[in-house]
Amino acid sequence: MTASPVAASETEAGVAGETGGRRAPLILRNRAFGAVWLGQVLTQAAIRMFQVGVSWWIVAYAVHDARGLASGLFMAACTLPAVVLAPVVAGAVARFAHRSVLRTAAGLAGGASAALALWAYGGGLPLATVYAAGLALATCQAFFDPCLTTSVPELVDDADIETATGFELSTQSLAGLGGALLGALTVDRAGVAGLAVGCAAAYAGAALLVASARFRTTAGDPADPVAAAAPPRRTLRRILGELPYVRRILVCFTAANLFTTAVFVVIPLYTRSVLRGGGGTVALLEASLGTGALVGAFTGARVPGRPTVAGAYCLALMALALALPGLVAHRLVIAGCLAVAGWCAGAVSVRFVALFQRLVPTADKPGFFAVMQAVLGASLPVASLVFGSAGDFLSPQTLCLVQGVGLIPAAVALALLGSPTPGPAVAEPSGGER
């Protein structure tokens, strides 16, 4: 990949920052990537804060009967756009300049948050309005996340792709941590109005950061003048059809997500019904999960073994961590279990997204990462509704045990996948991917 003058100047700045042969962190030596990464931190933190805060608001304040169903329905609404809009997202990412897509998504989300804040300050906030706001923010995020993943090669050199992937995936961990610390606590102190104001500020900051970054032009990119002469991109069905190894991995993780993502519905129910805690307890548990995922995102590349084997071990460990709170109802024990589960999720994400960056042809990446988000996200609304509804009839401890048991088949299936079959679209993984 030939670097542009912008990339070259940023590389020189990074070299100048080296001391004693040690390079500065990627986000410091590559200013464009640093700005876009920080923008993603803000957008992910905003939507996570909104989801955590509203889930707690529903369980603790807004709904008195069928709390599980109400919170599950909200989480389902927040996960539907990534699934339903996958073809639209893929088309937009492939057709328009990536910086424009990122900036527009963040700006529209900021406007939706500001509108909700004004409505909430006026009083009489209907539950349906909060659901609609969650749907709007999730729709904007459905465009932002795959577009940023696709944009990584436009921001960093090939040698930095894995490092950039680690930073990018750590965003979700940072967001989970931020949502844990701010979401429920903000609702306890300032209500939904204060929550919406914080989200609006974060989205506005993200839009400004993305607008300040300069993206290099790569072959096949919509901003490339010769892109129009490039061969037409393949359909989403054909992309996965020609990558059977990747397809099987996605199926395994889709099944696993049916049980792992239920934790976001279980945490507020567990806090209220079992621990008898408030927003501070929700913050502690969410912070434990987010901190573990953050550490996992930065250490995942060091986990030994093939990605499928390492992923299988991580899923098995996560199964144990999610099931233990069903047997031991102690706040610190549960916080530790969630930290372990978060680490497993972060480590697995880094290994496999970095692998996909190398296995998927460049021209197919816009469509692939959109369909990846859709395939993995397809289980989220189902898990939210099923576990939320079940939470009105089963104890949160029982739900924890179901989560742990449900992960075992996915771990076994992943371990049996083996290595990818060499082919024209399969590149030899490097570094930690060997």
Short mmCIF file of C-alpha atoms in Angstrom, two decimals:
data_model
loop_
_atom_site.label_atom_id
_atom_site.label_comp_id
_atom_site.label_asym_id
_atom_site.label_seq_id
_atom_site.Cartn_x
_atom_site.Cartn_y
_atom_site.Cartn_z
CA MET A 1 0.00 0.00 0.00
CA THR A 2 1.48 3.35 -1.02
CA ALA A 3 1.23 5.99 1.66
CA SER A 4 -0.10 9.43 0.85
CA PRO A 5 1.79 12.60 1.85
CA VAL A 6 -0.53 12.86 4.86
CA ALA A 7 0.32 9.34 5.96
CA ALA A 8 4.01 9.98 5.35
CA SER A 9 4.02 13.09 7.51
CA GLU A 10 2.24 11.23 10.27
CA THR A 11 4.78 8.39 10.05
CA GLU A 12 7.62 10.88 10.32
CA ALA A 13 5.96 12.40 13.36
CA GLY A 14 5.77 8.94 14.88
CA VAL A 15 9.43 8.24 14.17
CA ALA A 16 10.39 11.54 15.72
CA GLY A 17 8.55 10.50 18.84
CA GLU A 18 10.56 7.29 19.21
CA THR A 19 13.06 7.09 22.02
CA GLY A 20 15.51 4.30 22.54
CA GLY A 21 14.03 2.28 19.64
CA ARG A 22 10.55 2.30 21.11
CA ARG A 23 7.68 3.58 18.98
CA ALA A 24 4.96 5.81 20.31
CA PRO A 25 1.43 4.33 20.55
CA LEU A 26 -0.42 4.24 17.24
CA ILE A 27 -3.02 6.80 18.28
CA LEU A 28 -0.20 9.28 19.00
CA ARG A 29 1.99 8.74 15.94
CA ASN A 30 -0.97 8.60 13.53
CA ARG A 31 -3.05 11.68 14.21
CA ALA A 32 -5.81 10.85 11.71
CA PHE A 33 -6.42 7.41 13.20
CA GLY A 34 -6.21 8.84 16.71
CA ALA A 35 -8.92 11.39 15.96
CA VAL A 36 -11.26 8.86 14.33
CA TRP A 37 -10.64 6.32 17.10
CA LEU A 38 -11.46 8.90 19.76
CA GLY A 39 -14.61 9.75 17.81
CA GLN A 40 -15.64 6.12 17.95
CA VAL A 41 -14.93 6.04 21.67
CA LEU A 42 -17.38 8.92 22.10
CA THR A 43 -20.11 7.43 19.91
CA GLN A 44 -19.88 3.98 21.47
CA ALA A 45 -19.76 5.47 24.96
CA ALA A 46 -22.82 7.57 24.20
CA ILE A 47 -24.99 4.72 22.94
CA ARG A 48 -23.80 2.37 25.69
CA MET A 49 -24.49 5.01 28.31
CA PHE A 50 -27.94 5.48 26.83
CA GLN A 51 -28.69 1.77 26.75
CA VAL A 52 -27.45 1.11 30.29
CA GLY A 53 -29.17 4.20 31.65
CA VAL A 54 -32.52 3.56 29.98
CA SER A 55 -32.47 -0.14 30.91
CA TRP A 56 -32.03 0.86 34.55
CA TRP A 57 -34.65 3.61 34.23
CA ILE A 58 -37.17 1.05 32.91
CA VAL A 59 -36.47 -1.49 35.66
CA ALA A 60 -36.17 0.95 38.57
CA TYR A 61 -38.51 3.84 37.71
CA ALA A 62 -40.71 3.61 34.63
CA VAL A 63 -42.25 0.13 34.64
CA HIS A 64 -43.76 -1.70 37.60
CA ASP A 65 -45.10 -4.85 35.91
CA ALA A 66 -43.29 -6.98 33.30
CA ARG A 67 -39.98 -5.17 33.82
CA GLY A 68 -38.07 -7.95 32.08
CA LEU A 69 -40.19 -7.77 28.95
CA ALA A 70 -40.01 -3.97 28.85
CA SER A 71 -36.22 -3.87 29.20
CA GLY A 72 -35.81 -6.75 26.75
CA LEU A 73 -37.99 -4.96 24.20
CA PHE A 74 -35.87 -1.83 24.56
CA MET A 75 -32.62 -3.75 24.02
CA ALA A 76 -34.17 -5.51 21.04
CA ALA A 77 -35.06 -2.14 19.50
CA CYS A 78 -31.45 -1.04 20.00
CA THR A 79 -30.07 -4.07 18.14
CA LEU A 80 -32.49 -4.35 15.21
CA PRO A 81 -31.02 -1.64 12.92
CA ALA A 82 -27.65 -3.38 12.54
CA VAL A 83 -29.47 -6.50 11.35
CA VAL A 84 -32.25 -5.06 9.21
CA LEU A 85 -30.19 -2.34 7.55
CA ALA A 86 -27.11 -4.43 6.70
CA PRO A 87 -27.58 -4.22 2.88
CA VAL A 88 -28.28 -0.47 3.08
CA VAL A 89 -25.22 0.08 5.28
CA ALA A 90 -23.01 -1.95 2.94
CA GLY A 91 -24.21 0.10 -0.04
CA ALA A 92 -23.66 3.42 1.72
CA VAL A 93 -20.18 2.48 2.91
CA ALA A 94 -19.21 1.30 -0.56
CA ARG A 95 -20.72 4.28 -2.39
CA PHE A 96 -19.90 7.33 -0.28
CA ALA A 97 -16.67 8.74 1.16
CA HIS A 98 -16.11 7.08 4.51
CA ARG A 99 -15.41 10.30 6.38
CA SER A 100 -18.76 11.69 5.21
CA VAL A 101 -20.63 8.59 6.38
CA LEU A 102 -18.97 8.71 9.81
CA ARG A 103 -19.51 12.45 10.25
CA THR A 104 -23.16 12.31 9.15
CA ALA A 105 -23.98 9.35 11.41
CA ALA A 106 -22.49 11.06 14.46
CA GLY A 107 -24.19 14.37 13.66
CA LEU A 108 -27.65 12.83 13.22
CA ALA A 109 -27.28 10.88 16.47
CA GLY A 110 -26.37 14.09 18.25
CA GLY A 111 -29.49 15.77 16.90
CA ALA A 112 -31.72 12.89 18.01
CA SER A 113 -30.21 12.99 21.52
CA ALA A 114 -30.71 16.74 21.76
CA ALA A 115 -34.37 16.41 20.70
CA LEU A 116 -34.98 13.76 23.37
CA ALA A 117 -33.34 15.99 25.99
CA LEU A 118 -35.67 18.87 25.13
CA TRP A 119 -38.72 16.58 25.31
CA ALA A 120 -37.60 15.10 28.64
CA TYR A 121 -37.03 18.54 30.18
CA GLY A 122 -40.56 19.46 29.11
CA GLY A 123 -41.92 16.60 31.22
CA GLY A 124 -44.32 13.75 30.48
CA LEU A 125 -41.82 11.60 28.57
CA PRO A 126 -43.65 8.58 27.06
CA LEU A 127 -41.91 5.22 27.13
CA ALA A 128 -42.48 4.86 23.38
CA THR A 129 -40.48 8.04 22.76
CA VAL A 130 -37.49 6.66 24.63
CA TYR A 131 -37.74 3.45 22.58
CA ALA A 132 -37.83 5.51 19.38
CA ALA A 133 -34.75 7.46 20.47
CA GLY A 134 -32.89 4.23 21.18
CA LEU A 135 -33.85 2.98 17.73
CA ALA A 136 -32.60 6.20 16.11
CA LEU A 137 -29.25 6.14 17.92
CA ALA A 138 -28.76 2.46 17.09
CA THR A 139 -29.49 3.19 13.43
CA CYS A 140 -26.76 5.83 13.32
CA GLN A 141 -24.34 3.47 15.07
CA ALA A 142 -25.18 0.74 12.55
CA PHE A 143 -23.63 2.97 9.88
CA PHE A 144 -20.74 4.26 11.99
CA ASP A 145 -19.18 1.01 13.23
CA PRO A 146 -18.78 -1.01 9.99
CA CYS A 147 -17.73 2.12 8.15
CA LEU A 148 -14.93 2.72 10.64
CA THR A 149 -13.82 -0.92 10.45
CA THR A 150 -13.71 -0.66 6.65
CA SER A 151 -11.75 2.60 6.91
CA VAL A 152 -8.85 1.16 8.93
CA PRO A 153 -6.62 0.58 5.83
CA GLU A 154 -7.24 4.23 4.84
CA LEU A 155 -5.87 5.42 8.16
CA VAL A 156 -2.93 3.11 8.95
CA ASP A 157 -0.22 1.15 7.17
CA ASP A 158 -0.59 -2.60 6.68
CA ALA A 159 1.89 -3.35 9.47
CA ASP A 160 -0.34 -1.47 11.91
CA ILE A 161 -3.65 -3.13 10.99
CA GLU A 162 -3.67 -5.54 13.92
CA THR A 163 -2.71 -2.79 16.37
CA ALA A 164 -5.38 -0.53 14.90
CA THR A 165 -7.90 -3.35 15.18
CA GLY A 166 -7.03 -3.74 18.85
CA PHE A 167 -7.59 -0.02 19.43
CA GLU A 168 -10.83 -0.09 17.48
CA LEU A 169 -12.22 -3.08 19.35
CA SER A 170 -11.13 -1.60 22.65
CA THR A 171 -13.60 1.18 21.87
CA GLN A 172 -16.50 -1.08 22.74
CA SER A 173 -14.77 -1.97 25.99
CA LEU A 174 -14.16 1.67 26.84
CA ALA A 175 -17.76 2.40 25.93
CA GLY A 176 -19.02 -0.38 28.18
CA LEU A 177 -16.92 1.02 30.99
CA GLY A 178 -18.14 4.55 30.35
CA GLY A 179 -21.74 3.42 30.14
CA ALA A 180 -21.31 1.48 33.38
CA LEU A 181 -19.92 4.43 35.24
CA LEU A 182 -22.25 7.07 33.83
CA GLY A 183 -25.46 5.49 32.51
CA ALA A 184 -27.29 4.27 35.60
CA LEU A 185 -25.74 6.89 37.89
CA THR A 186 -26.82 9.70 35.56
CA VAL A 187 -30.38 8.39 35.53
CA ASP A 188 -30.43 8.23 39.34
CA ARG A 189 -29.28 11.84 39.58
CA ALA A 190 -30.50 13.65 36.45
CA GLY A 191 -33.08 11.38 34.84
CA VAL A 192 -33.39 10.67 31.14
CA ALA A 193 -33.03 14.37 30.34
CA GLY A 194 -29.51 14.53 31.78
CA LEU A 195 -28.66 11.25 30.07
CA ALA A 196 -29.72 12.61 26.68
CA VAL A 197 -27.71 15.82 27.16
CA GLY A 198 -24.56 13.80 27.82
CA CYS A 199 -25.16 11.69 24.70
CA ALA A 200 -25.72 14.76 22.54
CA ALA A 201 -22.42 16.28 23.70
CA ALA A 202 -20.52 13.05 22.98
CA TYR A 203 -21.95 12.70 19.48
CA ALA A 204 -21.20 16.33 18.65
CA GLY A 205 -17.60 15.87 19.77
CA ALA A 206 -17.30 12.73 17.64
CA ALA A 207 -18.59 14.51 14.54
CA LEU A 208 -16.01 17.28 14.99
CA LEU A 209 -13.15 14.81 15.48
CA VAL A 210 -14.03 12.83 12.34
CA ALA A 211 -14.35 16.05 10.33
CA SER A 212 -10.83 17.05 11.42
CA ALA A 213 -9.20 13.79 10.21
CA ARG A 214 -7.81 13.24 6.72
CA PHE A 215 -8.30 9.84 5.11
CA ARG A 216 -5.84 8.49 2.56
CA THR A 217 -7.28 7.22 -0.74
CA THR A 218 -7.01 3.50 -1.41
CA ALA A 219 -7.85 1.51 -4.52
CA GLY A 220 -11.50 0.64 -4.58
CA ASP A 221 -12.43 3.35 -2.12
CA PRO A 222 -15.40 5.56 -3.10
CA ALA A 223 -13.16 8.62 -2.93
CA ASP A 224 -10.70 7.09 -5.40
CA PRO A 225 -11.03 8.61 -8.92
CA VAL A 226 -10.36 5.21 -10.48
CA ALA A 227 -12.86 3.40 -8.28
CA ALA A 228 -15.49 3.74 -10.98
CA ALA A 229 -13.34 1.57 -13.24
CA ALA A 230 -12.98 -1.15 -10.59
CA PRO A 231 -14.98 -4.37 -11.03
CA PRO A 232 -18.42 -4.35 -9.37
CA ARG A 233 -18.51 -5.54 -5.78
CA ARG A 234 -19.99 -8.93 -5.07
CA THR A 235 -23.26 -9.46 -3.27
CA LEU A 236 -23.25 -10.18 0.46
CA ARG A 237 -24.45 -13.73 -0.21
CA ARG A 238 -21.57 -14.39 -2.60
CA ILE A 239 -18.99 -12.89 -0.22
CA LEU A 240 -19.89 -15.35 2.52
CA GLY A 241 -20.43 -18.14 0.02
CA GLU A 242 -16.81 -17.90 -1.11
CA LEU A 243 -15.46 -17.69 2.45
CA PRO A 244 -16.76 -20.93 4.04
CA TYR A 245 -14.24 -20.85 6.91
CA VAL A 246 -15.22 -17.31 7.85
CA ARG A 247 -18.90 -18.19 7.47
CA ARG A 248 -18.62 -21.08 9.93
CA ILE A 249 -16.87 -18.85 12.45
CA LEU A 250 -19.67 -16.28 12.17
CA VAL A 251 -22.30 -18.99 12.72
CA CYS A 252 -20.51 -20.15 15.90
CA PHE A 253 -20.37 -16.64 17.32
CA THR A 254 -23.96 -15.88 16.34
CA ALA A 255 -25.03 -18.89 18.40
CA ALA A 256 -22.78 -17.80 21.27
CA ASN A 257 -24.23 -14.28 21.18
CA LEU A 258 -27.67 -15.67 21.99
CA PHE A 259 -26.32 -16.27 25.48
CA THR A 260 -23.51 -13.76 25.97
CA THR A 261 -25.46 -10.63 25.06
CA ALA A 262 -28.28 -11.54 27.44
CA VAL A 263 -26.00 -10.24 30.19
CA PHE A 264 -27.12 -6.69 29.41
CA VAL A 265 -30.70 -7.63 30.26
CA VAL A 266 -29.74 -9.82 33.22
CA ILE A 267 -27.55 -7.25 35.02
CA PRO A 268 -30.31 -4.74 35.93
CA LEU A 269 -32.72 -7.55 36.83
CA TYR A 270 -30.07 -9.24 39.00
CA THR A 271 -29.20 -5.93 40.66
CA ARG A 272 -32.78 -5.14 41.64
CA SER A 273 -34.09 -8.62 42.49
CA VAL A 274 -31.08 -10.40 43.98
CA LEU A 275 -28.58 -7.81 45.17
CA ARG A 276 -31.23 -5.21 46.09
CA GLY A 277 -28.88 -2.51 44.83
CA GLY A 278 -29.23 0.76 42.95
CA GLY A 279 -27.52 2.57 40.12
CA GLY A 280 -24.14 2.30 41.84
CA THR A 281 -24.35 -1.49 41.80
CA VAL A 282 -25.28 -1.50 38.13
CA ALA A 283 -22.29 0.77 37.54
CA LEU A 284 -19.97 -1.63 39.38
CA LEU A 285 -21.12 -4.67 37.41
CA GLU A 286 -21.07 -2.93 34.05
CA ALA A 287 -17.66 -1.43 34.85
CA SER A 288 -16.31 -4.89 35.66
CA LEU A 289 -17.55 -6.22 32.34
CA GLY A 290 -16.17 -3.24 30.42
CA THR A 291 -12.80 -3.26 32.17
CA GLY A 292 -12.33 -6.95 31.43
CA ALA A 293 -13.22 -6.42 27.77
CA LEU A 294 -10.81 -3.48 27.55
CA VAL A 295 -7.92 -5.56 28.89
CA GLY A 296 -8.89 -8.40 26.57
CA ALA A 297 -8.90 -6.12 23.54
CA PHE A 298 -5.28 -5.12 24.19
CA THR A 299 -4.01 -8.57 25.20
CA GLY A 300 -6.02 -10.76 22.81
CA ALA A 301 -3.23 -10.91 20.21
CA ARG A 302 -0.98 -12.56 22.81
CA VAL A 303 -3.31 -15.51 23.43
CA PRO A 304 -1.45 -18.54 22.00
CA GLY A 305 -2.82 -21.03 19.50
CA ARG A 306 -4.90 -20.85 16.34
CA PRO A 307 -7.78 -18.38 16.52
CA THR A 308 -10.41 -21.13 16.58
CA VAL A 309 -8.71 -23.03 19.42
CA ALA A 310 -8.03 -19.90 21.45
CA GLY A 311 -11.61 -18.77 20.83
CA ALA A 312 -13.01 -22.10 22.01
CA TYR A 313 -11.06 -21.92 25.27
CA CYS A 314 -12.22 -18.34 25.81
CA LEU A 315 -15.87 -19.28 25.24
CA ALA A 316 -15.55 -22.16 27.72
CA LEU A 317 -14.05 -19.84 30.33
CA MET A 318 -16.79 -17.30 29.66
CA ALA A 319 -19.43 -20.00 30.16
CA LEU A 320 -18.04 -20.68 33.63
CA ALA A 321 -17.83 -16.98 34.48
CA LEU A 322 -21.44 -16.28 33.42
CA ALA A 323 -22.84 -19.35 35.20
CA LEU A 324 -21.15 -18.82 38.58
CA PRO A 325 -23.40 -15.87 39.63
CA GLY A 326 -26.27 -18.35 39.38
CA LEU A 327 -24.71 -20.25 42.29
CA VAL A 328 -23.02 -17.48 44.32
CA ALA A 329 -24.96 -14.26 44.91
CA HIS A 330 -22.15 -12.03 46.18
CA ARG A 331 -21.49 -8.60 44.70
CA LEU A 332 -17.71 -8.88 44.46
CA VAL A 333 -17.83 -12.44 43.15
CA ILE A 334 -20.22 -11.38 40.41
CA ALA A 335 -18.06 -8.37 39.54
CA GLY A 336 -15.03 -10.66 39.20
CA CYS A 337 -16.96 -13.11 37.02
CA LEU A 338 -18.09 -10.32 34.72
CA ALA A 339 -14.51 -9.05 34.44
CA VAL A 340 -13.39 -12.51 33.32
CA ALA A 341 -16.29 -12.77 30.86
CA GLY A 342 -15.42 -9.34 29.47
CA TRP A 343 -11.77 -10.30 29.02
CA CYS A 344 -12.79 -13.39 27.07
CA ALA A 345 -15.05 -11.34 24.79
CA GLY A 346 -12.38 -8.71 24.14
CA ALA A 347 -9.64 -11.24 23.43
CA VAL A 348 -11.80 -13.25 21.04
CA SER A 349 -12.88 -10.13 19.15
CA VAL A 350 -9.32 -8.97 18.50
CA ARG A 351 -8.15 -12.34 17.23
CA PHE A 352 -11.02 -12.85 14.82
CA VAL A 353 -11.49 -9.34 13.46
CA ALA A 354 -7.75 -9.14 12.77
CA LEU A 355 -8.01 -12.52 11.03
CA PHE A 356 -10.95 -11.31 8.93
CA GLN A 357 -9.04 -8.16 7.93
CA ARG A 358 -6.51 -10.45 6.25
CA LEU A 359 -8.79 -13.16 4.88
CA VAL A 360 -11.36 -10.89 3.24
CA PRO A 361 -10.38 -9.23 -0.08
CA THR A 362 -10.16 -5.44 0.11
CA ALA A 363 -12.97 -4.86 -2.41
CA ASP A 364 -15.33 -7.03 -0.34
CA LYS A 365 -14.62 -5.43 3.04
CA PRO A 366 -17.44 -2.82 2.98
CA GLY A 367 -20.02 -5.53 2.37
CA PHE A 368 -18.37 -8.09 4.61
CA PHE A 369 -18.10 -5.96 7.74
CA ALA A 370 -21.69 -4.81 7.34
CA VAL A 371 -22.90 -8.38 6.98
CA MET A 372 -20.62 -9.45 9.85
CA GLN A 373 -22.31 -6.94 12.12
CA ALA A 374 -25.71 -8.12 10.88
CA VAL A 375 -24.96 -11.83 11.29
CA LEU A 376 -23.52 -11.43 14.76
CA GLY A 377 -26.23 -8.96 15.70
CA ALA A 378 -29.08 -11.16 14.48
CA SER A 379 -29.10 -12.95 17.82
CA LEU A 380 -29.21 -9.76 19.90
CA PRO A 381 -32.90 -8.85 19.57
CA VAL A 382 -33.84 -12.49 20.01
CA ALA A 383 -31.70 -12.83 23.14
CA SER A 384 -33.05 -9.57 24.55
CA LEU A 385 -36.69 -10.57 24.10
CA VAL A 386 -36.26 -14.19 25.21
CA PHE A 387 -34.21 -13.48 28.33
CA GLY A 388 -36.18 -10.34 29.12
CA SER A 389 -39.50 -12.17 28.95
CA ALA A 390 -38.07 -15.12 30.88
CA GLY A 391 -36.90 -12.70 33.57
CA ASP A 392 -40.54 -12.08 34.52
CA PHE A 393 -40.99 -15.79 35.33
CA LEU A 394 -37.52 -17.14 36.19
CA SER A 395 -35.05 -15.87 38.75
CA PRO A 396 -31.94 -13.99 37.51
CA GLN A 397 -29.80 -16.81 38.98
CA THR A 398 -31.51 -19.31 36.70
CA LEU A 399 -30.90 -17.03 33.72
CA CYS A 400 -27.19 -16.96 34.60
CA LEU A 401 -27.03 -20.76 34.59
CA VAL A 402 -28.81 -20.89 31.24
CA GLN A 403 -26.24 -18.47 29.79
CA GLY A 404 -23.33 -20.63 30.92
CA VAL A 405 -24.76 -23.92 29.68
CA GLY A 406 -25.77 -22.40 26.34
CA LEU A 407 -22.20 -21.36 25.50
CA ILE A 408 -20.74 -24.87 25.67
CA PRO A 409 -22.00 -26.13 22.26
CA ALA A 410 -20.65 -23.01 20.53
CA ALA A 411 -17.23 -23.51 22.16
CA VAL A 412 -17.11 -27.15 21.03
CA ALA A 413 -18.15 -26.27 17.46
CA LEU A 414 -15.49 -23.55 17.24
CA ALA A 415 -12.77 -25.93 18.47
CA LEU A 416 -13.65 -28.42 15.71
CA LEU A 417 -13.29 -25.92 12.85
CA GLY A 418 -9.55 -26.37 12.35
CA SER A 419 -7.57 -24.11 10.00
CA PRO A 420 -8.72 -22.29 6.84
CA THR A 421 -8.30 -24.04 3.50
CA PRO A 422 -5.67 -22.21 1.41
CA GLY A 423 -7.15 -20.39 -1.54
CA PRO A 424 -6.94 -17.19 -3.56
CA ALA A 425 -8.78 -15.17 -0.95
CA VAL A 426 -6.90 -16.61 2.03
CA ALA A 427 -3.75 -14.86 3.13
CA GLU A 428 -1.36 -16.42 5.60
CA PRO A 429 -2.11 -14.87 9.01
CA SER A 430 0.83 -13.15 10.60
CA GLY A 431 1.98 -12.41 14.10
CA GLY A 432 -0.39 -13.55 16.77
CA GLU A 433 -2.69 -15.11 14.17
CA ARG A 434 -0.37 -18.04 13.46
#
